[in-house]
mmCIF file of C-alpha atoms in Angstrom:
data_model
loop_
_atom_site.group_PDB
_atom_site.id
_atom_site.type_symbol
_atom_site.label_atom_id
_atom_site.label_comp_id
_atom_site.label_asym_id
_atom_site.label_seq_id
_atom_site.Cartn_x
_atom_site.Cartn_y
_atom_site.Cartn_z
ATOM 1 C CA UNK A 1 6.570 -18.990 17.767
ATOM 2 C CA UNK A 2 4.502 -15.960 17.482
ATOM 3 C CA UNK A 3 1.347 -15.240 19.163
ATOM 4 C CA UNK A 4 -0.583 -12.625 19.159
ATOM 5 C CA UNK A 5 -3.642 -11.395 20.453
ATOM 6 C CA UNK A 6 -6.880 -11.417 19.297
ATOM 7 C CA UNK A 7 -10.560 -10.579 19.984
ATOM 8 C CA UNK A 8 -12.824 -13.587 20.783
ATOM 9 C CA UNK A 9 -15.621 -12.793 18.458
ATOM 10 C CA UNK A 10 -16.329 -9.623 15.753
ATOM 11 C CA UNK A 11 -18.612 -7.992 18.401
ATOM 12 C CA UNK A 12 -15.800 -7.544 20.841
ATOM 13 C CA UNK A 13 -14.357 -5.472 17.915
ATOM 14 C CA UNK A 14 -13.547 -1.575 18.677
ATOM 15 C CA UNK A 15 -16.405 0.527 17.141
ATOM 16 C CA UNK A 16 -13.799 2.819 15.986
ATOM 17 C CA UNK A 17 -9.993 2.212 15.565
ATOM 18 C CA UNK A 18 -8.177 2.874 18.661
ATOM 19 C CA UNK A 19 -4.925 5.106 18.617
ATOM 20 C CA UNK A 20 -2.057 3.106 20.111
ATOM 21 C CA UNK A 21 1.399 3.413 20.255
ATOM 22 C CA UNK A 22 3.601 0.889 17.642
ATOM 23 C CA UNK A 23 4.591 -0.994 21.066
ATOM 24 C CA UNK A 24 1.470 -1.545 22.262
ATOM 25 C CA UNK A 25 0.045 -2.304 18.412
ATOM 26 C CA UNK A 26 2.638 -5.209 18.514
ATOM 27 C CA UNK A 27 0.696 -7.349 21.094
ATOM 28 C CA UNK A 28 -2.213 -7.350 18.455
ATOM 29 C CA UNK A 29 -0.069 -8.146 14.876
ATOM 30 C CA UNK A 30 0.485 -10.950 13.216
ATOM 31 C CA UNK A 31 3.609 -9.745 11.684
ATOM 32 C CA UNK A 32 6.291 -7.270 12.589
ATOM 33 C CA UNK A 33 5.337 -3.686 13.575
ATOM 34 C CA UNK A 34 7.885 -1.223 12.057
ATOM 35 C CA UNK A 35 8.171 2.444 13.013
ATOM 36 C CA UNK A 36 10.791 5.290 11.492
ATOM 37 C CA UNK A 37 14.065 6.508 13.516
ATOM 38 C CA UNK A 38 14.039 9.836 11.100
ATOM 39 C CA UNK A 39 11.395 11.609 9.387
ATOM 40 C CA UNK A 40 11.411 14.008 6.435
ATOM 41 C CA UNK A 41 12.283 17.407 6.973
ATOM 42 C CA UNK A 42 9.779 19.286 9.123
ATOM 43 C CA UNK A 43 7.650 16.339 9.648
ATOM 44 C CA UNK A 44 6.193 14.968 12.644
ATOM 45 C CA UNK A 45 4.842 11.207 12.906
ATOM 46 C CA UNK A 46 0.970 11.256 14.003
ATOM 47 C CA UNK A 47 -0.641 8.849 16.134
ATOM 48 C CA UNK A 48 -1.180 5.652 15.182
ATOM 49 C CA UNK A 49 -4.255 3.321 15.046
ATOM 50 C CA UNK A 50 -5.077 -0.424 15.104
ATOM 51 C CA UNK A 51 -7.130 -2.646 13.814
ATOM 52 C CA UNK A 52 -7.545 -5.967 16.260
ATOM 53 C CA UNK A 53 -8.376 -9.347 14.455
ATOM 54 C CA UNK A 54 -11.140 -11.296 14.784
ATOM 55 C CA UNK A 55 -12.522 -14.605 13.554
ATOM 56 C CA UNK A 56 -14.832 -14.384 10.823
ATOM 57 C CA UNK A 57 -18.323 -13.292 11.638
ATOM 58 C CA UNK A 58 -20.593 -11.021 11.450
ATOM 59 C CA UNK A 59 -20.948 -8.355 14.784
ATOM 60 C CA UNK A 60 -24.255 -7.735 16.932
ATOM 61 C CA UNK A 61 -24.212 -4.485 16.751
ATOM 62 C CA UNK A 62 -22.563 -2.327 13.194
ATOM 63 C CA UNK A 63 -19.278 -1.396 13.374
ATOM 64 C CA UNK A 64 -18.977 1.992 12.299
ATOM 65 C CA UNK A 65 -15.067 1.254 11.275
ATOM 66 C CA UNK A 66 -14.409 -2.025 10.404
ATOM 67 C CA UNK A 67 -12.657 -1.987 7.177
ATOM 68 C CA UNK A 68 -13.707 -4.242 4.385
ATOM 69 C CA UNK A 69 -17.093 -5.454 4.512
ATOM 70 C CA UNK A 70 -16.411 -9.089 3.881
ATOM 71 C CA UNK A 71 -16.723 -10.491 7.239
ATOM 72 C CA UNK A 72 -12.877 -10.732 7.875
ATOM 73 C CA UNK A 73 -11.224 -8.988 10.569
ATOM 74 C CA UNK A 74 -7.581 -9.085 9.647
ATOM 75 C CA UNK A 75 -4.962 -6.792 11.602
ATOM 76 C CA UNK A 76 -2.802 -3.755 10.456
ATOM 77 C CA UNK A 77 -1.301 -1.065 11.373
ATOM 78 C CA UNK A 78 -1.044 2.247 9.732
ATOM 79 C CA UNK A 79 0.158 5.986 10.674
ATOM 80 C CA UNK A 80 0.792 9.024 9.232
ATOM 81 C CA UNK A 81 3.535 11.767 9.091
ATOM 82 C CA UNK A 82 2.736 15.387 8.107
ATOM 83 C CA UNK A 83 4.791 18.595 7.554
ATOM 84 C CA UNK A 84 3.741 21.623 5.909
ATOM 85 C CA UNK A 85 1.087 21.121 3.406
ATOM 86 C CA UNK A 86 1.789 17.482 2.818
ATOM 87 C CA UNK A 87 0.902 14.592 4.202
ATOM 88 C CA UNK A 88 2.023 10.382 3.960
ATOM 89 C CA UNK A 89 0.114 7.478 5.060
ATOM 90 C CA UNK A 90 1.695 4.258 6.318
ATOM 91 C CA UNK A 91 -0.115 0.689 6.449
ATOM 92 C CA UNK A 92 1.417 -2.017 8.031
ATOM 93 C CA UNK A 93 -0.028 -5.944 7.785
ATOM 94 C CA UNK A 94 0.670 -9.459 6.526
ATOM 95 C CA UNK A 95 -0.814 -10.200 3.157
ATOM 96 C CA UNK A 96 -2.142 -13.714 3.501
ATOM 97 C CA UNK A 97 -4.948 -14.164 1.346
ATOM 98 C CA UNK A 98 -2.556 -15.063 -1.633
ATOM 99 C CA UNK A 99 1.066 -14.172 -2.856
ATOM 100 C CA UNK A 100 0.795 -10.912 -2.653
ATOM 101 C CA UNK A 101 1.012 -9.925 -6.224
ATOM 102 C CA UNK A 102 4.454 -8.416 -7.890
ATOM 103 C CA UNK A 103 5.485 -8.012 -4.403
ATOM 104 C CA UNK A 104 3.949 -4.549 -4.855
ATOM 105 C CA UNK A 105 -0.540 -4.818 -4.669
ATOM 106 C CA UNK A 106 -0.998 -1.535 -3.657
ATOM 107 C CA UNK A 107 0.413 -0.165 -7.329
ATOM 108 C CA UNK A 108 -2.076 -2.253 -9.508
ATOM 109 C CA UNK A 109 -1.807 -1.377 -13.110
ATOM 110 C CA UNK A 110 1.179 1.190 -12.237
ATOM 111 C CA UNK A 111 4.554 1.299 -13.927
ATOM 112 C CA UNK A 112 6.604 0.475 -11.055
ATOM 113 C CA UNK A 113 10.425 0.823 -10.549
ATOM 114 C CA UNK A 114 12.582 -0.528 -7.840
ATOM 115 C CA UNK A 115 15.444 0.940 -5.250
ATOM 116 C CA UNK A 116 17.228 -1.124 -2.866
ATOM 117 C CA UNK A 117 16.792 -0.141 0.488
ATOM 118 C CA UNK A 118 19.726 -1.971 2.007
ATOM 119 C CA UNK A 119 21.553 -4.695 0.689
ATOM 120 C CA UNK A 120 18.674 -7.217 0.808
ATOM 121 C CA UNK A 121 15.301 -5.019 0.386
ATOM 122 C CA UNK A 122 13.701 -3.302 -2.445
ATOM 123 C CA UNK A 123 11.442 -0.564 -2.301
ATOM 124 C CA UNK A 124 9.084 0.314 -5.339
ATOM 125 C CA UNK A 125 7.583 3.586 -6.339
ATOM 126 C CA UNK A 126 4.440 4.007 -8.446
ATOM 127 C CA UNK A 127 0.858 4.903 -8.137
ATOM 128 C CA UNK A 128 -1.653 3.489 -5.954
ATOM 129 C CA UNK A 129 -5.647 2.863 -7.160
ATOM 130 C CA UNK A 130 -6.779 6.159 -6.283
ATOM 131 C CA UNK A 131 -4.104 7.966 -8.367
ATOM 132 C CA UNK A 132 -1.688 9.066 -5.119
ATOM 133 C CA UNK A 133 1.950 9.131 -5.635
ATOM 134 C CA UNK A 134 2.845 5.809 -3.592
ATOM 135 C CA UNK A 135 5.387 2.837 -2.517
ATOM 136 C CA UNK A 136 5.707 -0.224 -1.216
ATOM 137 C CA UNK A 137 8.042 -3.067 0.287
ATOM 138 C CA UNK A 138 8.056 -6.228 2.268
ATOM 139 C CA UNK A 139 10.851 -6.295 5.113
ATOM 140 C CA UNK A 140 10.443 -9.588 7.292
ATOM 141 C CA UNK A 141 7.227 -10.373 5.693
ATOM 142 C CA UNK A 142 5.617 -7.536 6.729
ATOM 143 C CA UNK A 143 3.590 -5.581 3.527
ATOM 144 C CA UNK A 144 4.289 -1.782 4.180
ATOM 145 C CA UNK A 145 2.655 0.464 1.667
ATOM 146 C CA UNK A 146 2.851 4.017 1.745
ATOM 147 C CA UNK A 147 0.582 6.524 0.336
ATOM 148 C CA UNK A 148 0.647 10.379 -0.429
ATOM 149 C CA UNK A 149 -2.209 11.956 0.875
ATOM 150 C CA UNK A 150 -1.483 15.677 0.208
ATOM 151 C CA UNK A 151 1.410 17.636 -1.545
ATOM 152 C CA UNK A 152 4.183 15.848 -2.439
ATOM 153 C CA UNK A 153 7.623 13.982 -0.957
ATOM 154 C CA UNK A 154 10.776 13.682 -3.418
ATOM 155 C CA UNK A 155 11.254 10.007 -4.235
ATOM 156 C CA UNK A 156 14.311 10.657 -2.154
ATOM 157 C CA UNK A 157 12.626 11.409 1.003
ATOM 158 C CA UNK A 158 10.663 8.409 0.601
ATOM 159 C CA UNK A 159 13.310 6.100 0.238
ATOM 160 C CA UNK A 160 15.088 7.678 3.378
ATOM 161 C CA UNK A 161 11.759 6.889 5.293
ATOM 162 C CA UNK A 162 12.106 3.381 4.578
ATOM 163 C CA UNK A 163 15.744 3.220 5.327
ATOM 164 C CA UNK A 164 14.659 4.563 8.508
ATOM 165 C CA UNK A 165 12.118 1.965 9.649
ATOM 166 C CA UNK A 166 13.355 -0.481 12.335
ATOM 167 C CA UNK A 167 11.431 -2.821 14.164
ATOM 168 C CA UNK A 168 9.891 -2.056 17.421
ATOM 169 C CA UNK A 169 10.739 -5.173 19.576
ATOM 170 C CA UNK A 170 13.582 -7.124 18.692
ATOM 171 C CA UNK A 171 12.191 -9.857 20.467
ATOM 172 C CA UNK A 172 9.483 -10.045 18.526
ATOM 173 C CA UNK A 173 11.368 -10.201 15.177
ATOM 174 C CA UNK A 174 13.338 -13.314 16.444
ATOM 175 C CA UNK A 175 9.590 -15.004 17.104
ATOM 176 C CA UNK A 176 7.660 -14.353 13.989
ATOM 177 C CA UNK A 177 10.907 -15.420 11.890
ATOM 178 C CA UNK A 178 10.399 -18.685 13.966
ATOM 179 C CA UNK A 179 6.857 -18.942 13.167
ATOM 180 C CA UNK A 180 5.252 -20.611 9.715
ATOM 181 C CA UNK A 181 2.815 -19.225 7.182
ATOM 182 C CA UNK A 182 0.367 -21.801 8.251
ATOM 183 C CA UNK A 183 0.636 -20.376 11.968
ATOM 184 C CA UNK A 184 0.648 -16.885 10.922
ATOM 185 C CA UNK A 185 -1.902 -16.502 8.416
ATOM 186 C CA UNK A 186 -5.786 -15.453 9.029
ATOM 187 C CA UNK A 187 -6.927 -17.847 6.283
ATOM 188 C CA UNK A 188 -4.542 -20.789 7.020
ATOM 189 C CA UNK A 189 -6.340 -20.806 10.684
ATOM 190 C CA UNK A 190 -9.768 -19.642 9.792
ATOM 191 C CA UNK A 191 -11.356 -22.255 7.101
ATOM 192 C CA UNK A 192 -14.400 -20.461 6.969
ATOM 193 C CA UNK A 193 -13.149 -16.895 5.951
ATOM 194 C CA UNK A 194 -14.600 -15.287 3.280
ATOM 195 C CA UNK A 195 -12.149 -15.673 -0.103
ATOM 196 C CA UNK A 196 -10.775 -12.716 -1.959
ATOM 197 C CA UNK A 197 -10.282 -13.639 -5.848
ATOM 198 C CA UNK A 198 -7.189 -11.660 -6.236
ATOM 199 C CA UNK A 199 -4.226 -11.580 -9.179
ATOM 200 C CA UNK A 200 -0.918 -12.944 -8.105
ATOM 201 C CA UNK A 201 1.629 -12.677 -10.400
ATOM 202 C CA UNK A 202 2.397 -11.504 -14.476
ATOM 203 C CA UNK A 203 0.433 -14.768 -15.775
ATOM 204 C CA UNK A 204 -3.487 -15.036 -14.780
ATOM 205 C CA UNK A 205 -4.119 -17.550 -12.255
ATOM 206 C CA UNK A 206 -7.083 -16.298 -9.833
ATOM 207 C CA UNK A 207 -8.678 -18.934 -7.242
ATOM 208 C CA UNK A 208 -12.191 -19.071 -6.631
ATOM 209 C CA UNK A 209 -14.178 -21.144 -3.878
ATOM 210 C CA UNK A 210 -11.789 -23.383 -2.214
ATOM 211 C CA UNK A 211 -11.285 -25.212 0.550
ATOM 212 C CA UNK A 212 -7.860 -24.976 1.819
ATOM 213 C CA UNK A 213 -6.133 -27.274 4.706
ATOM 214 C CA UNK A 214 -2.823 -25.421 5.726
ATOM 215 C CA UNK A 215 0.126 -27.278 7.337
ATOM 216 C CA UNK A 216 3.909 -27.058 8.510
ATOM 217 C CA UNK A 217 4.802 -30.555 7.440
ATOM 218 C CA UNK A 218 6.827 -31.727 4.948
ATOM 219 C CA UNK A 219 4.635 -34.334 2.970
ATOM 220 C CA UNK A 220 5.159 -32.261 0.136
ATOM 221 C CA UNK A 221 8.215 -35.095 -0.691
ATOM 222 C CA UNK A 222 5.652 -37.770 -1.206
ATOM 223 C CA UNK A 223 4.102 -35.189 -4.381
ATOM 224 C CA UNK A 224 7.752 -35.362 -5.831
ATOM 225 C CA UNK A 225 8.998 -31.638 -4.897
ATOM 226 C CA UNK A 226 11.906 -30.974 -2.634
ATOM 227 C CA UNK A 227 11.836 -30.051 0.806
ATOM 228 C CA UNK A 228 14.354 -26.980 0.467
ATOM 229 C CA UNK A 229 14.917 -24.791 -2.731
ATOM 230 C CA UNK A 230 16.993 -22.238 -3.964
ATOM 231 C CA UNK A 231 18.454 -22.513 -0.231
ATOM 232 C CA UNK A 232 14.716 -21.655 1.280
ATOM 233 C CA UNK A 233 13.495 -24.067 3.714
ATOM 234 C CA UNK A 234 9.966 -25.067 3.472
ATOM 235 C CA UNK A 235 7.827 -22.992 5.269
ATOM 236 C CA UNK A 236 4.113 -24.549 4.960
ATOM 237 C CA UNK A 237 2.199 -26.437 2.356
ATOM 238 C CA UNK A 238 -1.447 -26.567 1.414
ATOM 239 C CA UNK A 239 -3.918 -29.057 -0.266
ATOM 240 C CA UNK A 240 -6.250 -26.566 -2.037
ATOM 241 C CA UNK A 241 -9.910 -28.531 -3.223
ATOM 242 C CA UNK A 242 -11.750 -26.685 -5.524
ATOM 243 C CA UNK A 243 -15.110 -27.003 -7.110
ATOM 244 C CA UNK A 244 -15.731 -29.945 -9.895
ATOM 245 C CA UNK A 245 -13.638 -32.014 -8.195
ATOM 246 C CA UNK A 246 -10.449 -29.905 -9.007
ATOM 247 C CA UNK A 247 -7.235 -29.372 -6.931
ATOM 248 C CA UNK A 248 -4.265 -27.864 -6.387
ATOM 249 C CA UNK A 249 -1.442 -28.014 -3.945
ATOM 250 C CA UNK A 250 0.551 -25.123 -2.359
ATOM 251 C CA UNK A 251 3.846 -24.961 -1.378
ATOM 252 C CA UNK A 252 5.833 -22.186 0.659
ATOM 253 C CA UNK A 253 9.901 -22.083 0.807
ATOM 254 C CA UNK A 254 11.289 -19.008 2.475
ATOM 255 C CA UNK A 255 14.513 -17.804 4.438
ATOM 256 C CA UNK A 256 16.623 -15.009 4.345
ATOM 257 C CA UNK A 257 16.833 -12.063 6.977
ATOM 258 C CA UNK A 258 13.803 -12.094 8.903
ATOM 259 C CA UNK A 259 12.312 -15.106 6.995
ATOM 260 C CA UNK A 260 11.381 -12.258 4.162
ATOM 261 C CA UNK A 261 12.586 -14.398 0.684
ATOM 262 C CA UNK A 262 10.263 -16.869 -0.322
ATOM 263 C CA UNK A 263 9.284 -18.853 -3.277
ATOM 264 C CA UNK A 264 5.877 -19.983 -3.944
ATOM 265 C CA UNK A 265 4.544 -22.905 -5.955
ATOM 266 C CA UNK A 266 1.591 -23.673 -7.092
ATOM 267 C CA UNK A 267 0.866 -27.100 -9.173
ATOM 268 C CA UNK A 268 -1.895 -29.403 -10.615
ATOM 269 C CA UNK A 269 -2.394 -32.404 -12.293
ATOM 270 C CA UNK A 270 -2.915 -31.494 -15.885
ATOM 271 C CA UNK A 271 -6.009 -29.745 -16.266
ATOM 272 C CA UNK A 272 -7.173 -30.531 -12.592
ATOM 273 C CA UNK A 273 -6.832 -26.913 -11.041
ATOM 274 C CA UNK A 274 -7.143 -23.629 -11.450
ATOM 275 C CA UNK A 275 -4.555 -22.792 -13.594
ATOM 276 C CA UNK A 276 -4.543 -22.544 -17.436
ATOM 277 C CA UNK A 277 -1.439 -23.486 -19.802
ATOM 278 C CA UNK A 278 -1.094 -21.054 -21.611
ATOM 279 C CA UNK A 279 -1.458 -18.419 -19.079
ATOM 280 C CA UNK A 280 -3.265 -15.045 -20.341
ATOM 281 C CA UNK A 281 -1.565 -11.761 -19.046
ATOM 282 C CA UNK A 282 -2.126 -9.736 -16.264
ATOM 283 C CA UNK A 283 -2.989 -6.144 -17.260
ATOM 284 C CA UNK A 284 0.216 -5.139 -14.348
ATOM 285 C CA UNK A 285 3.110 -3.381 -16.367
ATOM 286 C CA UNK A 286 5.783 -6.016 -16.779
ATOM 287 C CA UNK A 287 8.068 -7.928 -18.847
ATOM 288 C CA UNK A 288 7.083 -11.103 -20.308
ATOM 289 C CA UNK A 289 8.465 -13.977 -22.886
ATOM 290 C CA UNK A 290 8.038 -17.435 -23.697
ATOM 291 C CA UNK A 291 11.138 -19.184 -23.141
ATOM 292 C CA UNK A 292 12.700 -22.540 -23.668
ATOM 293 C CA UNK A 293 14.726 -23.612 -20.653
ATOM 294 C CA UNK A 294 16.221 -26.563 -19.260
ATOM 295 C CA UNK A 295 14.303 -28.490 -21.679
ATOM 296 C CA UNK A 296 10.736 -26.668 -20.555
ATOM 297 C CA UNK A 297 8.985 -24.092 -22.336
ATOM 298 C CA UNK A 298 7.892 -21.651 -19.516
ATOM 299 C CA UNK A 299 5.928 -18.283 -19.619
ATOM 300 C CA UNK A 300 8.110 -15.988 -17.714
ATOM 301 C CA UNK A 301 7.681 -13.115 -16.378
ATOM 302 C CA UNK A 302 9.108 -10.021 -14.411
ATOM 303 C CA UNK A 303 9.829 -6.384 -13.572
ATOM 304 C CA UNK A 304 13.383 -5.525 -12.800
ATOM 305 C CA UNK A 305 15.927 -8.096 -14.303
ATOM 306 C CA UNK A 306 18.085 -7.300 -11.135
ATOM 307 C CA UNK A 307 15.632 -7.630 -8.437
ATOM 308 C CA UNK A 308 12.853 -9.572 -9.718
ATOM 309 C CA UNK A 309 9.856 -10.143 -8.629
ATOM 310 C CA UNK A 310 9.688 -13.446 -11.397
ATOM 311 C CA UNK A 311 6.825 -15.631 -12.150
ATOM 312 C CA UNK A 312 7.146 -19.029 -14.298
ATOM 313 C CA UNK A 313 4.319 -21.024 -16.042
ATOM 314 C CA UNK A 314 5.244 -24.433 -17.089
ATOM 315 C CA UNK A 315 4.654 -28.422 -17.049
ATOM 316 C CA UNK A 316 7.143 -30.338 -15.261
ATOM 317 C CA UNK A 317 9.425 -32.487 -17.546
ATOM 318 C CA UNK A 318 7.261 -35.765 -16.787
ATOM 319 C CA UNK A 319 4.331 -34.145 -17.727
ATOM 320 C CA UNK A 320 3.197 -35.276 -14.158
ATOM 321 C CA UNK A 321 2.328 -31.536 -13.193
ATOM 322 C CA UNK A 322 1.077 -27.695 -14.342
ATOM 323 C CA UNK A 323 2.889 -25.327 -12.128
ATOM 324 C CA UNK A 324 3.561 -21.814 -11.086
ATOM 325 C CA UNK A 325 6.757 -20.467 -9.216
ATOM 326 C CA UNK A 326 6.569 -16.917 -8.267
ATOM 327 C CA UNK A 327 8.978 -15.319 -6.365
ATOM 328 C CA UNK A 328 9.357 -12.163 -3.844
ATOM 329 C CA UNK A 329 11.653 -9.388 -5.160
ATOM 330 C CA UNK A 330 15.101 -8.345 -3.536
ATOM 331 C CA UNK A 331 18.712 -7.731 -3.886
ATOM 332 C CA UNK A 332 20.306 -10.685 -4.759
ATOM 333 C CA UNK A 333 16.781 -12.463 -6.535
ATOM 334 C CA UNK A 334 16.923 -11.557 -9.891
ATOM 335 C CA UNK A 335 16.928 -13.208 -13.249
ATOM 336 C CA UNK A 336 20.027 -16.013 -12.597
ATOM 337 C CA UNK A 337 19.010 -17.028 -9.194
ATOM 338 C CA UNK A 338 14.929 -17.645 -10.316
ATOM 339 C CA UNK A 339 16.004 -19.824 -13.009
ATOM 340 C CA UNK A 340 18.600 -21.664 -10.872
ATOM 341 C CA UNK A 341 15.601 -22.305 -8.543
ATOM 342 C CA UNK A 342 13.377 -23.411 -11.411
ATOM 343 C CA UNK A 343 16.142 -25.852 -12.773
ATOM 344 C CA UNK A 344 16.853 -27.173 -8.695
ATOM 345 C CA UNK A 345 12.772 -27.538 -9.132
ATOM 346 C CA UNK A 346 12.447 -29.383 -12.255
ATOM 347 C CA UNK A 347 15.304 -31.361 -12.416
#
């Protein structure tokens, strides 16, 4: 199990993000820190900066450079790579406040396409919210976002940069892979953290104010759901209590290299949660269709049939649950794999 360092309270946070090496940053991060072994031509790696984690709250003295002003203090690590008249930034963190939208949250509303990094991972190319040339990938549950700040880089150069990333500490990789979401997640560890209402997939599901009780136990079997799915093990699950006596459960299955392949199930009793069926589409470019599969009427969404990610909205055959199933993206995680997982879940 991985246990990263944290500040005792918000007042202990750095006034300005400190410059630290990747190895120094790893001890403070609830994710694998990745660094490139090689760089684009005539470029150099500039010093990295670390945001440390602290419990929710407001510091006694204002903090000049503490990131989002919501009272949450998550760890992240970023560095820049610069050459003549061109610069890019890479930011790394554990996206744990919701299922990462389309596996590419920084590319929201952008037309994207995927390219394999290796035989497991893919990187998404698109445009970020500032209109910058950008990319995003998840490696070993670490979200790695790239944004070109100045000049241009070819897609081949950016792909090569992602291919050159490697963990700063192999021992930490094993420890983090042995640690559940319930143990890593800031929101799972801090029930009082301010909640963020964000998109999660191709079909609208926005969770507002709620109380979540995360655990890494197998109680989901009592609800009729499997303790393993599509070769992935049960990682963590949560009881989600909403207002007006509405409730949901959320279940994470994961596995594969560095525990980076994920299926996430969100389910509610009919009409008793935040999911609406039929669901409205989110305004992110992708493919959507209504299908009949395995005796179910399914709202299906995806970006790339070969790599995903996919989302299905459906009602279980026994009419006991309304649910959505979401997948991470990667090599081998195409349409056939996802529909097989859905078959396994609902049989």
